[in-house]
Structure formats: structure tokens, C-alpha cells
Coordinates of N, CA and C in Angstrom, one line a residue:
Chain I
D1 N -27.3 -1.9 17.4 CA -26.3 -1.4 16.6 C -26.8 -1.3 15.0
V2 N -26.3 -0.1 14.5 CA -26.7 -0.1 12.9 C -26.0 -1.1 12.3
K3 N -26.7 -1.8 11.3 CA -26.1 -2.8 10.5 C -26.4 -2.3 8.9
V4 N -25.3 -2.2 8.2 CA -25.3 -1.9 6.8 C -24.7 -3.1 6.3
T5 N -25.4 -3.8 5.2 CA -24.9 -5.0 4.8 C -24.7 -4.8 3.3
Q6 N -23.6 -5.2 2.8 CA -23.5 -5.1 1.4 C -23.3 -6.6 0.9
S7 N -24.0 -6.9 -0.3 CA -24.3 -8.2 -0.8 C -23.0 -9.2 -1.0
S8 N -21.9 -8.5 -1.5 CA -20.9 -9.4 -1.8 C -19.6 -8.5 -1.3
R9 N -18.6 -9.4 -0.7 CA -17.2 -8.9 -0.3 C -16.4 -8.7 -1.6
Y10 N -16.4 -9.7 -2.6 CA -15.4 -9.7 -3.5 C -16.4 -10.1 -4.8
L11 N -16.1 -9.3 -5.9 CA -16.9 -9.5 -7.0 C -15.9 -9.4 -8.3
V12 N -16.1 -10.3 -9.2 CA -15.1 -10.3 -10.4 C -16.2 -10.3 -11.7
K13 N -16.1 -9.3 -12.5 CA -16.9 -9.2 -13.7 C -16.0 -8.9 -15.1
R14 N -16.6 -8.9 -16.0 CA -15.8 -8.7 -17.1 C -16.4 -7.3 -17.9
T15 N -15.5 -6.8 -18.7 CA -15.7 -5.5 -19.3 C -17.0 -5.6 -20.0
G16 N -17.9 -4.6 -20.0 CA -19.1 -4.3 -20.8 C -20.3 -5.2 -20.0
E17 N -20.1 -5.9 -18.9 CA -21.2 -6.4 -18.3 C -22.0 -5.3 -17.5
K18 N -23.2 -5.7 -17.2 CA -24.0 -4.7 -16.2 C -23.8 -5.2 -14.8
V19 N -23.4 -4.5 -13.9 CA -23.1 -5.0 -12.6 C -24.0 -4.3 -11.5
F20 N -24.5 -5.1 -10.5 CA -25.4 -4.7 -9.6 C -24.7 -4.9 -8.1
L21 N -24.5 -3.7 -7.4 CA -24.2 -3.9 -6.1 C -25.3 -3.5 -5.1
E22 N -25.4 -4.4 -4.1 CA -26.5 -4.3 -3.3 C -26.2 -3.8 -1.9
C23 N -27.0 -3.0 -1.3 CA -26.8 -2.7 0.1 C -28.1 -2.4 1.0
V24 N -28.2 -2.9 2.0 CA -29.3 -3.0 3.0 C -28.9 -2.6 4.3
Q25 N -29.8 -1.6 4.8 CA -29.5 -1.1 6.2 C -30.7 -1.4 7.0
D26 N -30.6 -1.6 8.3 CA -31.7 -2.1 9.0 C -32.1 -1.0 10.2
M27 N -31.9 0.3 10.0 CA -32.1 1.2 11.0 C -33.0 2.3 10.6
D28 N -33.7 2.1 9.5 CA -34.7 2.9 9.0 C -34.1 4.3 8.7
H29 N -32.9 4.4 8.2 CA -32.2 5.7 7.9 C -32.7 6.3 6.6
E30 N -32.9 7.6 6.7 CA -33.4 8.3 5.4 C -32.3 8.4 4.4
N31 N -31.1 8.4 4.8 CA -29.9 8.8 3.8 C -29.3 7.6 3.4
M32 N -28.9 7.3 2.3 CA -28.0 6.3 1.8 C -27.1 6.9 0.8
F33 N -25.7 6.4 0.9 CA -24.7 6.8 0.0 C -24.0 5.6 -0.7
W34 N -23.5 5.9 -1.7 CA -22.3 4.9 -2.5 C -21.2 5.7 -2.7
Y35 N -20.0 5.3 -2.2 CA -18.7 5.7 -2.4 C -17.8 4.7 -3.1
R36 N -16.8 5.2 -3.9 CA -15.6 4.3 -4.2 C -14.4 4.8 -3.5
Q37 N -13.6 4.0 -3.1 CA -12.4 4.1 -2.4 C -11.1 3.6 -3.3
D38 N -10.3 4.4 -3.3 CA -9.0 4.2 -4.3 C -7.8 4.8 -3.5
P39 N -6.8 4.0 -3.5 CA -5.5 4.6 -2.7 C -5.2 6.0 -3.0
G40 N -4.9 6.6 -1.9 CA -4.5 8.0 -2.2 C -5.6 9.0 -2.4
L41 N -6.8 8.5 -2.7 CA -7.8 9.4 -3.1 C -9.0 9.5 -2.0
G42 N -9.0 8.6 -1.0 CA -9.8 8.8 0.0 C -11.0 8.2 -0.5
L43 N -12.3 8.5 -0.1 CA -13.5 8.3 -0.5 C -14.1 9.3 -1.4
R44 N -14.9 8.8 -2.5 CA -15.5 9.8 -3.4 C -16.9 9.4 -3.6
L45 N -17.8 10.4 -3.4 CA -19.2 10.1 -3.4 C -19.7 9.8 -4.8
I46 N -20.3 8.7 -5.1 CA -20.9 8.5 -6.5 C -22.3 9.1 -6.5
Y47 N -23.0 8.6 -5.7 CA -24.4 9.0 -5.6 C -24.9 8.8 -4.0
F48 N -26.1 9.7 -3.9 CA -26.7 9.6 -2.5 C -28.2 9.6 -2.7
S49 N -29.0 9.2 -1.8 CA -30.3 9.2 -1.7 C -30.9 9.6 -0.3
Y50 N -31.8 10.5 -0.4 CA -32.3 11.1 1.0 C -33.8 10.6 1.1
D51 N -34.2 9.8 0.1 CA -35.5 9.3 0.3 C -35.9 8.2 -0.7
V52 N -36.8 7.4 -0.7 CA -37.3 6.4 -1.4 C -37.5 7.2 -2.9
K53 N -36.9 6.5 -3.9 CA -37.0 7.0 -5.3 C -36.4 8.5 -5.6
M54 N -35.8 8.9 -4.5 CA -35.0 10.2 -4.6 C -33.6 10.0 -4.7
K55 N -32.7 10.6 -5.6 CA -31.3 10.5 -5.7 C -30.7 11.8 -6.0
E56 N -29.4 11.9 -5.7 CA -28.7 13.0 -6.3 C -27.3 12.5 -6.6
K57 N -26.7 13.2 -7.7 CA -25.3 12.8 -8.1 C -24.3 13.4 -7.1
G58 N -23.3 12.5 -6.9 CA -22.2 12.9 -6.3 C -21.1 13.6 -6.9
D59 N -20.0 13.3 -6.4 CA -18.8 14.0 -7.1 C -18.4 13.2 -8.5
I60 N -18.6 11.8 -8.6 CA -18.1 11.2 -9.7 C -19.3 10.1 -10.1
P61 N -20.4 10.7 -10.8 CA -21.6 9.7 -11.1 C -21.4 9.0 -12.4
E62 N -20.4 9.5 -13.4 CA -20.4 9.2 -14.6 C -20.2 7.5 -14.6
G63 N -20.9 6.9 -15.5 CA -20.8 5.4 -15.7 C -21.6 4.5 -14.6
Y64 N -22.4 5.3 -13.8 CA -23.0 4.7 -12.5 C -24.5 5.3 -12.7
S65 N -25.4 4.4 -12.1 CA -26.7 4.8 -11.8 C -27.1 4.1 -10.4
V66 N -28.2 4.5 -9.9 CA -28.7 3.9 -8.6 C -30.2 3.6 -8.6
S67 N -30.5 2.9 -7.7 CA -32.0 2.6 -7.4 C -32.4 2.4 -6.1
R68 N -33.4 3.1 -5.6 CA -33.9 3.0 -4.3 C -35.4 2.9 -4.3
E69 N -35.8 1.7 -4.4 CA -37.2 1.4 -4.5 C -37.9 1.3 -3.0
K70 N -37.0 0.9 -2.0 CA -37.5 0.7 -0.7 C -36.5 1.3 0.1
K71 N -36.9 1.7 1.4 CA -36.1 2.7 2.2 C -34.9 2.1 2.7
E72 N -34.9 0.7 2.9 CA -33.7 0.0 3.5 C -32.8 -0.4 2.5
R73 N -33.1 -0.3 1.1 CA -32.1 -0.9 0.0 C -31.7 0.2 -0.9
F74 N -30.4 0.2 -1.1 CA -29.8 1.2 -2.2 C -29.0 0.6 -3.1
S75 N -29.2 0.4 -4.3 CA -28.4 -0.3 -5.4 C -27.7 0.5 -6.2
L76 N -26.2 0.2 -6.5 CA -25.3 0.8 -7.3 C -25.4 0.0 -8.7
I77 N -25.4 0.6 -9.6 CA -25.5 -0.3 -11.2 C -24.4 0.5 -12.0
L78 N -23.6 -0.5 -12.4 CA -22.6 -0.1 -13.5 C -23.2 -0.5 -14.7
E79 N -23.7 0.5 -15.6 CA -24.2 0.0 -16.8 C -23.6 -0.6 -17.8
S80 N -22.3 -0.4 -18.0 CA -21.4 -1.2 -18.8 C -20.1 -1.2 -18.2
A81 N -19.7 -2.2 -17.3 CA -18.5 -2.1 -16.6 C -17.1 -1.9 -17.5
S82 N -16.4 -1.0 -17.0 CA -15.0 -0.8 -17.7 C -13.9 -1.0 -16.5
T83 N -12.8 -1.3 -17.0 CA -11.6 -1.7 -16.2 C -11.3 -0.5 -15.0
N84 N -11.5 0.7 -15.5 CA -11.3 1.8 -14.6 C -12.3 2.0 -13.5
Q85 N -13.3 1.1 -13.5 CA -14.2 0.9 -12.5 C -13.7 -0.1 -11.3
T86 N -12.7 -0.8 -11.6 CA -12.0 -1.7 -10.6 C -11.9 -0.8 -9.3
S87 N -12.3 -1.1 -8.1 CA -12.3 -0.3 -6.9 C -12.8 -1.1 -5.8
M88 N -12.8 -0.5 -4.5 CA -13.5 -0.8 -3.5 C -14.7 0.1 -3.4
Y89 N -15.9 -0.6 -3.1 CA -17.2 0.3 -3.1 C -17.8 0.2 -1.7
L90 N -18.0 1.4 -1.1 CA -18.7 1.3 0.2 C -19.9 2.1 0.1
C91 N -20.9 1.3 0.9 CA -22.2 1.9 1.1 C -22.3 2.4 2.4
A92 N -23.1 3.5 2.7 CA -23.3 4.0 4.1 C -24.7 4.5 4.1
S93 N -25.0 4.6 5.3 CA -26.5 5.1 5.6 C -26.4 6.2 7.0
S94 N -27.4 7.0 7.0 CA -27.4 8.0 8.1 C -28.9 8.5 8.3
L95 N -29.1 8.9 9.6 CA -30.1 9.7 9.9 C -30.1 11.0 9.1
W96 N -31.4 11.7 9.0 CA -31.4 13.1 8.5 C -30.8 13.9 9.6
G97 N -30.0 14.9 9.2 CA -29.4 15.9 10.2 C -28.0 16.1 10.0
D98 N -27.4 17.3 10.1 CA -26.0 17.6 9.8 C -25.1 16.9 10.6
N99 N -25.3 16.7 11.9 CA -24.4 16.1 12.8 C -24.6 14.7 13.0
Q100 N -25.4 13.9 12.0 CA -25.5 12.6 12.2 C -24.4 11.8 11.4
P101 N -23.7 11.0 12.0 CA -22.7 10.3 11.4 C -23.3 9.2 10.3
Q102 N -22.4 8.8 9.4 CA -22.6 7.9 8.5 C -22.1 6.7 8.9
H103 N -22.9 5.5 8.8 CA -22.5 4.2 9.1 C -22.3 3.4 7.9
F104 N -21.1 2.6 7.9 CA -20.6 2.1 6.5 C -20.8 0.6 6.7
G105 N -21.0 0.0 5.5 CA -20.9 -1.6 5.3 C -19.4 -1.8 5.1
D106 N -19.1 -3.1 5.0 CA -17.7 -3.6 4.9 C -17.2 -3.5 3.6
G107 N -17.8 -3.1 2.6 CA -17.3 -2.9 1.3 C -17.4 -4.1 0.3
T108 N -17.4 -3.8 -0.9 CA -17.3 -4.8 -2.0 C -16.1 -4.4 -2.8
R109 N -15.1 -5.4 -2.9 CA -13.9 -5.1 -3.8 C -14.4 -5.7 -5.1
L110 N -14.5 -4.8 -6.1 CA -14.9 -5.2 -7.5 C -13.8 -5.1 -8.3
S111 N -13.5 -6.1 -9.1 CA -12.5 -6.3 -10.2 C -13.3 -6.5 -11.5
I112 N -12.9 -5.6 -12.5 CA -13.4 -5.8 -13.8 C -12.1 -6.0 -14.8
L113 N -12.4 -7.3 -15.3 CA -11.4 -7.9 -16.2 C -11.5 -7.6 -17.6
Chain K
A1 N -15.8 25.3 -2.9 CA -16.1 23.8 -2.8 C -15.1 23.5 -1.5
Q2 N -15.7 22.8 -0.6 CA -14.9 22.5 0.6 C -14.0 21.3 0.2
S3 N -13.0 21.2 1.1 CA -12.0 20.4 0.8 C -11.4 20.0 2.1
V4 N -10.6 18.7 2.3 CA -10.1 18.2 3.3 C -8.8 17.7 2.9
T5 N -7.7 18.2 3.7 CA -6.3 17.6 3.4 C -5.8 17.0 4.8
Q6 N -5.3 15.7 4.5 CA -4.6 14.9 5.5 C -3.2 15.0 5.3
L7 N -2.3 15.7 5.9 CA -0.9 15.7 5.8 C -0.3 14.4 6.2
G8 N 0.3 13.7 5.1 CA 0.9 12.4 5.4 C 0.1 11.3 5.1
S9 N 0.4 10.5 4.0 CA -0.4 9.4 3.6 C 0.0 8.2 4.5
H10 N 1.2 8.2 5.2 CA 1.6 7.0 5.9 C 2.4 7.7 7.3
V11 N 2.1 7.1 8.4 CA 2.6 7.5 9.7 C 3.1 6.4 10.4
S12 N 4.4 6.2 10.9 CA 4.9 5.2 11.6 C 5.2 5.7 13.0
V13 N 4.7 5.0 14.0 CA 5.0 5.3 15.3 C 5.3 4.0 16.2
S14 N 6.0 4.1 17.2 CA 6.3 3.1 18.2 C 5.4 2.9 19.1
E15 N 5.1 1.7 19.5 CA 4.0 1.4 20.5 C 4.4 2.3 21.8
G16 N 3.3 2.9 22.2 CA 3.5 3.6 23.5 C 3.8 5.1 23.2
A17 N 4.1 5.4 21.9 CA 4.4 6.8 21.6 C 3.1 7.6 21.1
L18 N 3.2 9.0 21.2 CA 2.0 9.7 20.7 C 1.7 9.5 19.1
V19 N 0.4 9.5 18.9 CA 0.0 9.5 17.6 C -0.7 10.9 17.3
L20 N -0.1 11.3 16.3 CA -0.7 12.7 15.8 C -1.0 12.7 14.3
L21 N -2.3 12.9 13.9 CA -2.7 12.7 12.6 C -3.3 14.2 12.2
R22 N -2.8 14.7 11.2 CA -3.2 16.1 10.9 C -4.3 16.3 9.9
C23 N -5.2 17.1 10.1 CA -6.3 17.3 9.2 C -6.7 18.9 9.1
N24 N -6.6 19.4 7.9 CA -7.0 20.6 7.7 C -8.1 20.9 6.6
Y25 N -9.2 21.7 6.9 CA -10.2 21.7 5.9 C -10.4 23.1 5.6
S26 N -11.1 23.2 4.5 CA -11.4 24.6 4.0 C -13.0 24.6 3.8
S27 N -13.6 25.6 4.4 CA -15.0 25.7 4.4 C -15.4 27.1 4.6
S28 N -16.3 27.6 4.0 CA -16.8 29.1 4.1 C -17.9 29.1 5.2
V29 N -18.3 28.1 5.6 CA -19.3 28.0 6.7 C -19.0 27.3 7.9
P30 N -19.3 27.3 9.0 CA -18.8 26.5 10.1 C -19.2 24.9 9.8
P31 N -18.1 24.1 10.0 CA -18.4 22.7 9.5 C -18.7 21.8 10.7
Y32 N -19.2 20.6 10.2 CA -19.3 19.6 11.0 C -18.0 18.5 10.6
L33 N -17.3 18.2 11.6 CA -16.1 17.4 11.4 C -16.1 16.0 11.9
F34 N -15.5 15.2 11.1 CA -15.5 13.7 11.7 C -14.2 13.0 11.4
W35 N -13.8 12.2 12.4 CA -12.7 11.2 12.0 C -13.2 9.7 12.0
Y36 N -12.8 9.0 11.0 CA -13.2 7.7 10.9 C -12.1 6.8 10.9
V37 N -12.1 5.6 11.2 CA -11.0 4.6 11.1 C -11.5 3.4 10.4
Q38 N -10.5 2.9 9.6 CA -10.8 1.7 8.8 C -9.6 0.6 9.0
Y39 N -10.2 -0.6 9.5 CA -9.3 -1.7 10.0 C -9.2 -2.5 8.6
P40 N -8.2 -3.3 8.4 CA -8.1 -4.1 7.1 C -9.3 -4.9 6.8
N41 N -9.9 -4.8 5.6 CA -10.9 -5.6 5.1 C -12.3 -5.3 5.8
Q42 N -12.4 -4.0 6.3 CA -13.5 -3.6 7.0 C -13.9 -2.3 6.3
G43 N -15.4 -1.8 6.6 CA -15.7 -0.5 6.4 C -15.2 0.4 7.3
L44 N -15.8 1.8 7.2 CA -15.2 2.8 8.2 C -16.2 2.8 9.4
Q45 N -15.5 3.1 10.3 CA -16.0 3.4 11.7 C -15.8 4.7 12.4
L46 N -16.8 5.3 12.9 CA -16.8 6.6 13.5 C -15.8 6.5 14.6
L47 N -14.8 7.4 14.7 CA -14.1 7.6 15.9 C -14.5 8.8 16.8
L48 N -14.9 9.9 16.1 CA -15.5 11.0 16.8 C -15.9 12.1 15.9
K49 N -16.7 13.0 16.5 CA -17.1 14.0 15.7 C -17.2 15.4 16.5
Y50 N -17.1 16.4 15.7 CA -17.1 17.8 16.1 C -18.5 18.5 15.6
T51 N -19.2 19.0 16.6 CA -20.5 19.7 16.2 C -20.6 20.9 17.0
S52 N -19.6 21.6 17.3 CA -19.6 22.9 17.9 C -20.0 22.9 19.4
A53 N -19.9 21.9 20.0 CA -20.4 22.0 21.4 C -19.1 22.2 22.3
A54 N -18.1 21.7 21.8 CA -16.9 21.8 22.6 C -15.6 21.7 21.5
T55 N -14.5 22.5 21.7 CA -13.4 22.4 20.9 C -12.6 21.1 21.1
L56 N -12.6 20.4 22.1 CA -11.9 19.2 22.3 C -12.9 18.1 22.5
V57 N -12.7 17.2 21.5 CA -13.8 16.2 21.4 C -12.9 14.8 21.7
K58 N -13.6 14.0 22.6 CA -13.1 12.7 22.9 C -13.8 11.8 22.1
G59 N -13.0 10.6 21.7 CA -13.7 9.6 20.8 C -13.4 8.3 21.6
I60 N -13.6 7.2 20.7 CA -13.5 5.9 21.0 C -12.0 5.4 21.2
N61 N -11.6 4.4 21.8 CA -10.3 3.8 21.7 C -9.2 4.8 22.2
G62 N -9.5 5.8 23.1 CA -8.6 6.9 23.6 C -8.2 7.9 22.8
F63 N -8.7 8.1 21.5 CA -8.5 9.1 20.6 C -9.3 10.4 20.9
E64 N -8.7 11.6 20.6 CA -9.4 12.8 20.7 C -8.9 13.8 19.8
A65 N -9.5 14.7 19.4 CA -9.3 15.8 18.4 C -9.6 17.2 18.9
E66 N -9.0 18.1 18.5 CA -9.1 19.5 18.8 C -9.5 20.4 17.7
F67 N -10.5 21.1 17.7 CA -11.1 22.0 16.6 C -10.3 23.3 16.8
K68 N -9.6 23.8 15.8 CA -8.9 25.2 15.9 C -9.4 25.9 14.7
K69 N -10.4 26.8 15.0 CA -11.0 27.6 13.8 C -10.1 28.5 13.2
S70 N -9.0 29.1 13.9 CA -8.2 29.9 13.4 C -7.2 29.3 12.4
E71 N -6.9 28.0 12.8 CA -6.0 27.2 11.9 C -6.8 26.4 11.0
T72 N -8.0 26.5 11.0 CA -9.0 25.5 10.1 C -8.2 24.0 10.2
S73 N -8.2 23.7 11.5 CA -7.7 22.2 11.6 C -8.4 21.4 12.6
F74 N -8.3 20.1 12.5 CA -9.0 19.3 13.4 C -8.2 18.0 13.7
H75 N -6.9 18.1 14.2 CA -5.9 17.1 14.3 C -6.3 16.1 15.5
L76 N -6.0 14.8 15.0 CA -6.4 13.7 15.8 C -5.2 13.2 16.6
T77 N -5.3 13.0 18.0 CA -4.2 12.5 18.8 C -4.6 11.3 19.6
K78 N -3.6 10.5 20.1 CA -3.8 9.5 21.0 C -2.5 9.5 21.7
P79 N -2.5 9.6 23.1 CA -1.2 9.8 23.9 C -0.4 8.6 23.7
S80 N -0.8 7.5 23.8 CA 0.0 6.2 23.6 C -0.6 5.2 22.7
A81 N 0.3 4.9 21.6 CA -0.2 4.1 20.5 C -0.2 2.7 21.0
H82 N -1.2 1.9 20.5 CA -1.3 0.4 20.7 C -1.2 -0.4 19.4
M83 N -0.8 -1.5 19.4 CA -0.7 -2.2 18.3 C -2.0 -2.3 17.4
S84 N -3.0 -2.3 18.2 CA -4.4 -2.4 17.6 C -4.8 -1.1 16.8
D85 N -4.0 0.0 16.8 CA -4.2 1.3 16.3 C -3.9 1.2 14.9
A86 N -3.2 0.2 14.4 CA -2.8 0.1 13.0 C -4.0 0.0 12.1
A87 N -4.2 1.0 11.4 CA -5.3 1.1 10.4 C -5.2 2.4 9.7
E88 N -6.2 2.7 8.8 CA -6.2 3.8 8.0 C -7.2 4.8 8.6
Y89 N -6.9 6.1 8.6 CA -7.7 7.1 9.3 C -8.1 8.1 8.3
F90 N -9.4 8.3 8.4 CA -9.9 9.5 7.5 C -10.6 10.6 8.2
C91 N -10.2 11.7 7.8 CA -10.8 13.1 8.2 C -12.0 13.4 7.1
A92 N -13.1 13.9 7.6 CA -14.3 14.2 6.9 C -14.8 15.6 7.3
V93 N -15.4 16.2 6.4 CA -16.1 17.5 6.7 C -17.5 17.5 6.1
R94 N -18.5 17.9 6.8 CA -19.8 18.1 6.2 C -20.1 19.5 6.4
K95 N -20.5 20.2 5.3 CA -20.9 21.6 5.3 C -22.3 21.6 6.1
A96 N -22.4 22.7 6.8 CA -23.5 22.7 7.8 C -24.9 22.5 7.1
A97 N -25.0 23.1 5.7 CA -26.4 22.9 5.1 C -26.6 21.6 4.2
G98 N -25.6 20.6 4.3 CA -25.8 19.5 3.4 C -25.6 18.3 4.2
N99 N -25.8 17.2 3.4 CA -25.7 16.0 4.1 C -24.5 15.1 3.6
K100 N -23.8 15.8 2.6 CA -22.7 15.0 1.9 C -21.5 15.2 2.7
L101 N -20.6 14.1 2.8 CA -19.3 14.3 3.5 C -18.2 14.5 2.3
T102 N -17.2 15.3 2.8 CA -16.0 15.3 1.9 C -14.7 14.7 2.7
F103 N -14.2 13.7 2.3 CA -13.2 12.8 2.8 C -11.8 13.4 2.4
G104 N -10.9 13.4 3.4 CA -9.4 13.5 3.0 C -9.0 12.1 2.4
G105 N -7.7 12.2 1.9 CA -7.1 11.0 1.4 C -6.7 9.8 2.3
G106 N -6.9 10.1 3.6 CA -6.4 9.0 4.4 C -5.0 9.1 4.9
T107 N -4.8 8.6 6.1 CA -3.6 8.5 6.5 C -3.4 7.0 7.2
R108 N -2.4 6.1 6.6 CA -2.2 4.8 7.2 C -1.3 4.8 8.3
V109 N -1.5 4.3 9.4 CA -0.7 4.3 10.6 C -0.2 2.9 10.8
L110 N 1.1 2.9 11.0 CA 1.9 1.7 11.3 C 2.4 1.7 12.8
V111 N 2.2 0.8 13.6 CA 2.8 0.8 14.8 C 3.7 -0.3 15.0
K112 N 4.9 0.0 15.3 CA 6.1 -0.6 15.4 C 6.1 -1.0 17.0
P113 N 6.4 -2.4 17.1 CA 6.7 -3.0 18.6 C 7.9 -2.4 19.3

């Protein structure tokens, strides 16, 4: 079974802090993704990566950056956290290929105070 | 740009009744279509996927979906709802030439005893 592990289930940070969300997958998947989930908006793609050190912006990259130094690990960084970044963050991974499904972690619920 | 519309953000069904969740997509190329389920406090789990092999796709937990190109729809059904089906369901589309998914806004299913 594919395992996608997000480092924290719940996280509380303060406005202006630099926040790191970590994601690790154990199935040697090429692709990794970061989404945020908000009620009524579904999932929106922040960034994705198709290889080590490679990244592409998703639909809502503003205020975020990512790092992929190793194939199994994909980090999401909030450079200076703001209250409008309070959300559920989901990490996913997949094999390369159009019909390959994405496998999701359990999510990190982030609150910015 | 492709988009996905799920009609109805909340659906309430009685246990044993038909579950019907609607999904319409817009895409200028043949799409790959997915349905995911999210149980409380968990990530998304793949229910089924359409990849052009057959228009009627069977998934896990008794769910199935039918691809109708003329209607640009991919509705999800289950003949008889079970209490354990209470969850949020997401339809997603991937453009054939890309790796990114576009998600609908989600439909939360409530099952009444």
C-alpha cells in the first residue's frame, strides 16, 4: 500500500512566522503535490513537483514555496504566514502517467493566529 | 481551462436508498476522470477512475460511475446507501496531456437511518 505521511495533523502558528509542512511518500513516486482544501472550494493545487529539485506552480502559489531535495520528500513553506492561509493542507503523490491516481496523506490542519 | 462542477454541496439519503452524485466537466480534450472519497479527518481515497476503456466504471464499496461524452458528465451512483457512506465526495479531471488534477467543490453525503 502507498503511504503518504504528513508530519503534523494539527499545527498552530502566529502571523508572520515561517511555517514548514513536510510530506514523505514511500512508493518511489515521481510526482508530488500540495493542495489546500477550503469548504465549498474543493482542493486547489498550490505547487507540484515531477522530479527532484523540479517544481511547477499550481493555481494558487502566492505566499508559498516548496522544496524537493529528495525524491520521497516534498516540503511546503509559508514564507510569512497570514491568517488567510488558515486551511487544511493535503499532500499527494503519484506515478508518472495520465491515468495514474494520486495518493493522499491525511492532511495538516493549519491555524494561523 | 478545464473545470469540474459538482451539483449540490450536500446530499441527504436514507439508508438503503440510491445515492446519486452529479459531476460535469469541461474539457477540450478527452479527459481522465476520477472520483475520490474523504472520510472525516482523513485524506482522499480513490473510489474509481475512467480511462476510456469502458464507459461504466466500477469502483470500491459498491460505487460505480458512467461516462457520458455527449453530456460531459461522470455521475457517481450506489444502489443502496449504507451508514458508512457518509463522507465527502470529490470529482476530479485530468487533461490527457498533463499531470495536474482539477477538483470539483465536493458533495457531502449524509445518510439517515
